[in-house]
Amino acid sequence: MTPTKATVVQDSERASNIPPVQDVTQPLELRSKRTERRRRKLEKRALSKPSPNSQLRGFMDLPIELLLQILEILRPSDIFVLGRVNKTLHAFLMDQETRIARNIINLRYPILERCLLRPVLMEAIDSAIQPLLKQPDRPDLLLSHRVVAHQNIPPPDNSLHCTCLTCLMRWNALCAVVDLAHWQDNLDKGEPIPTIPRGMDASWNRELLARHRRVVINALTSPLWYARLLEAHLDSTARSIRRHGLNKTDQRPHFHITDEDQRVGTDSFLQRKGPPTVEYPYARDFYYMLEAFLPCRNWVEARQQWVYVSQAQEWHEIDLRMLVDMDAMKRQQSAPPIQVSNPSLPRCDNRCLIARMGDLYRHYGTRSLWEKYEVLKCPVVEVTEVWVEDESHGRQPSALVETKTVSSSDVDNWLEEPPRHHFPAGAYTRSARLVWVGQDGDQRRLSPSTMILESLADAWKLQDALSYTRGCFAGVSALAADGDAQVFTVAYHPKLAMAWSHRGGSSESGPQTHTIIFAEGEERAELRRILRSEWSAATAKHSMFPALLCSLMLAHSLDTTLADIKAAVREVEARTGHHRFASRRQTQPAAGELGHLSAQMSGCAAKLANGTRKMKVVEAINEFIAQHTLQPPHLSTNPGEPFSKTHIDLLRHRVQMQAVDTAYVQQRVQIQIAALFHLIAQQDNAIAFDTASATRSIAASSLQDSSSMKMLALVAMFFLPGSFVAALFSAPLFAWDEALASGEIAVATRPQFALFWAVTAPLTAVVFVLYGVWMCIQGRRERGQRRSASQLDIV
């Protein structure tokens, strides 16, 4: 339809009245899961970054000063555990290891640090001296000490740390500390430490020593490991003190430790007065009686305080300089001496070496093992002089021994006596003087006085030697020479201590040996018997003549000990019958004294252990004689010469045979101990069997008694109703007279009949109630006792 004109006009007018169109559109908001996840991730990352004004949220956010103060109050074991939390904390602890360990040691282990020093690392030693320390035949070890392989000490590492005398003692002390800590559980539980036969080795011991060696090497290179080692030794010391304190039979003085001391975890309680324990535990058998192994310190009674060895490097440097000087003397100008580039090492001539080594000898002698011989007055001094013949008239010159007493006031004149004397047999020259110190077995007195002993030591230059040997348990040593005098010592506590000096002498006086001997009882008698033997002049004039006397005396004592043990073993073998010797019969079987025989064999085992120690000392003396007599490679083979290779081989062979005999006797003792153990077990089983038989008889008798009681109960049940009825009817509760009058069977009751039941019924009920209460109380008491016993078992 075609629009008309009027319609168009109306539409145009209507369009003119419509308002204009406005654009009100807006951009759409983007919504996406990926966008939301990214936004949340960015917000979380922003919140995780610490801001200066934000609060601390972790241990590592603390200031480093506060963090170190917190760490220093922890134990070293806690530091190792803390280092396993995360890598960041582990890196921080390793970076601050030295500072943390130093703070912990200063707070907790200042005393142990002064007693247990670490050997000096090889990298801190002059490169020119390092080859000397690695020599297998070092002169300082040959002169002063012998390197002995112990079963509880691993060998040192001469490529990592110094092996001078001072550092070797430090290494041995640290290794002994680790091994002592390993066996603390056995000592607490009373379980014996496994033993290894002499001359044998065990795979478990090699593995254990290898593990201990790694621990000590870590302690040398890591301060935290060193602090951890001190912590372990403090724990071992505290446990040992507690263990010995609970042993009422141990009457030795002990350290005092409280629960508060153990809770704090410091070594401050070791500063109190206690027994000095500087002896070195060279065997695990010493662990049983060891309480506090604290070397390098000693108690001074006059000052009432502990005195520690100097911590400076001076002792280590003196050992190095001594090694250099000895090597130069050994070369005998055949090669130029080693030029040490380290200016800190002090130049040490012979007199300086003697003075400084004297300090070390006096330190070891601060704790004298012979204090009971400190006497103020003594009228006489007992001496022995050895004279050698001047003219032999074609035969071998002999020696003459003279023992006499000298007045204490006349000792100076005795020292000035001429070295030549005419006896009825001819002219003799004095070669040796011996002064006896100790208690005389015949006259029961002490000789000589302290003042006389000091004057003799001053005259013969034996002050340092006496200080050293009186504080030494066992061993043989050569001290630094003082001029033309060579000084030696031998010790075997508590039987023998000897110090002597030897001078070559002039053509008129000849060699002179001056000896001071601490001996008494059987040892003194045996030494006198050996001196009275026939000795050649060459042997009596030799510098090793006193050492030979000690070796022969200890070897004879060992033979006597083995003979006594053999006699005891033969007696026990005859009593037990556990042997295959055709010449020995069991005449009197061991029955009621098995415990006594077992104790006797245990005593023999202990004596054999002492004999093993004595045999090692004899071996050390023989090797010492060989080192100071034979000069390789030109070994003397002439049997007529004193201390030739033939004599040395004879001494060594005799000690080897003694070792074989000792091992044989030890096996026999162990066999008898095992046999007695089985016999005691059999005896206990027999007693148990007799007890079971008696119990069976008692049970049969009880069964018979029970049957009889049952029969009696049946008889009582048979008669009880009639007895009850008769008793009831005999009571005045029924009217029997009325029943007889009436002629009937029925019987009437009286008022007392009701009263009877009124009293009887409540009384019976009360009895049953009291019985029930008593049973409940007994049951509760038994349950309480069982509960207490179970709690004790759990603990």
PDB file of N, CA, C and O in Angstrom, residues 107 383 397 402:
ATOM      1  N   LEU A 107      82.137 -22.359  76.735  1.00  0.00           N
ATOM      2  CA  LEU A 107      81.040 -22.400  77.690  1.00  0.00           C
ATOM      3  C   LEU A 107      80.951 -23.736  78.411  1.00  0.00           C
ATOM      4  O   LEU A 107      80.715 -23.772  79.623  1.00  0.00           O
ATOM      5  N   VAL A 383     124.527 -48.840 100.760  1.00  0.00           N
ATOM      6  CA  VAL A 383     125.116 -48.684  99.432  1.00  0.00           C
ATOM      7  C   VAL A 383     125.771 -49.989  99.020  1.00  0.00           C
ATOM      8  O   VAL A 383     126.093 -50.859  99.857  1.00  0.00           O
ATOM      9  N   PRO A 397     139.501 -60.352  83.621  1.00  0.00           N
ATOM     10  CA  PRO A 397     139.296 -59.604  84.870  1.00  0.00           C
ATOM     11  C   PRO A 397     137.890 -59.833  85.414  1.00  0.00           C
ATOM     12  O   PRO A 397     136.915 -59.925  84.672  1.00  0.00           O
ATOM     13  N   GLU A 402     130.693 -55.165  96.895  1.00  0.00           N
ATOM     14  CA  GLU A 402     130.792 -54.860  98.325  1.00  0.00           C
ATOM     15  C   GLU A 402     129.558 -54.075  98.748  1.00  0.00           C
ATOM     16  O   GLU A 402     129.276 -53.004  98.188  1.00  0.00           O
TER      17      GLU A 402
END
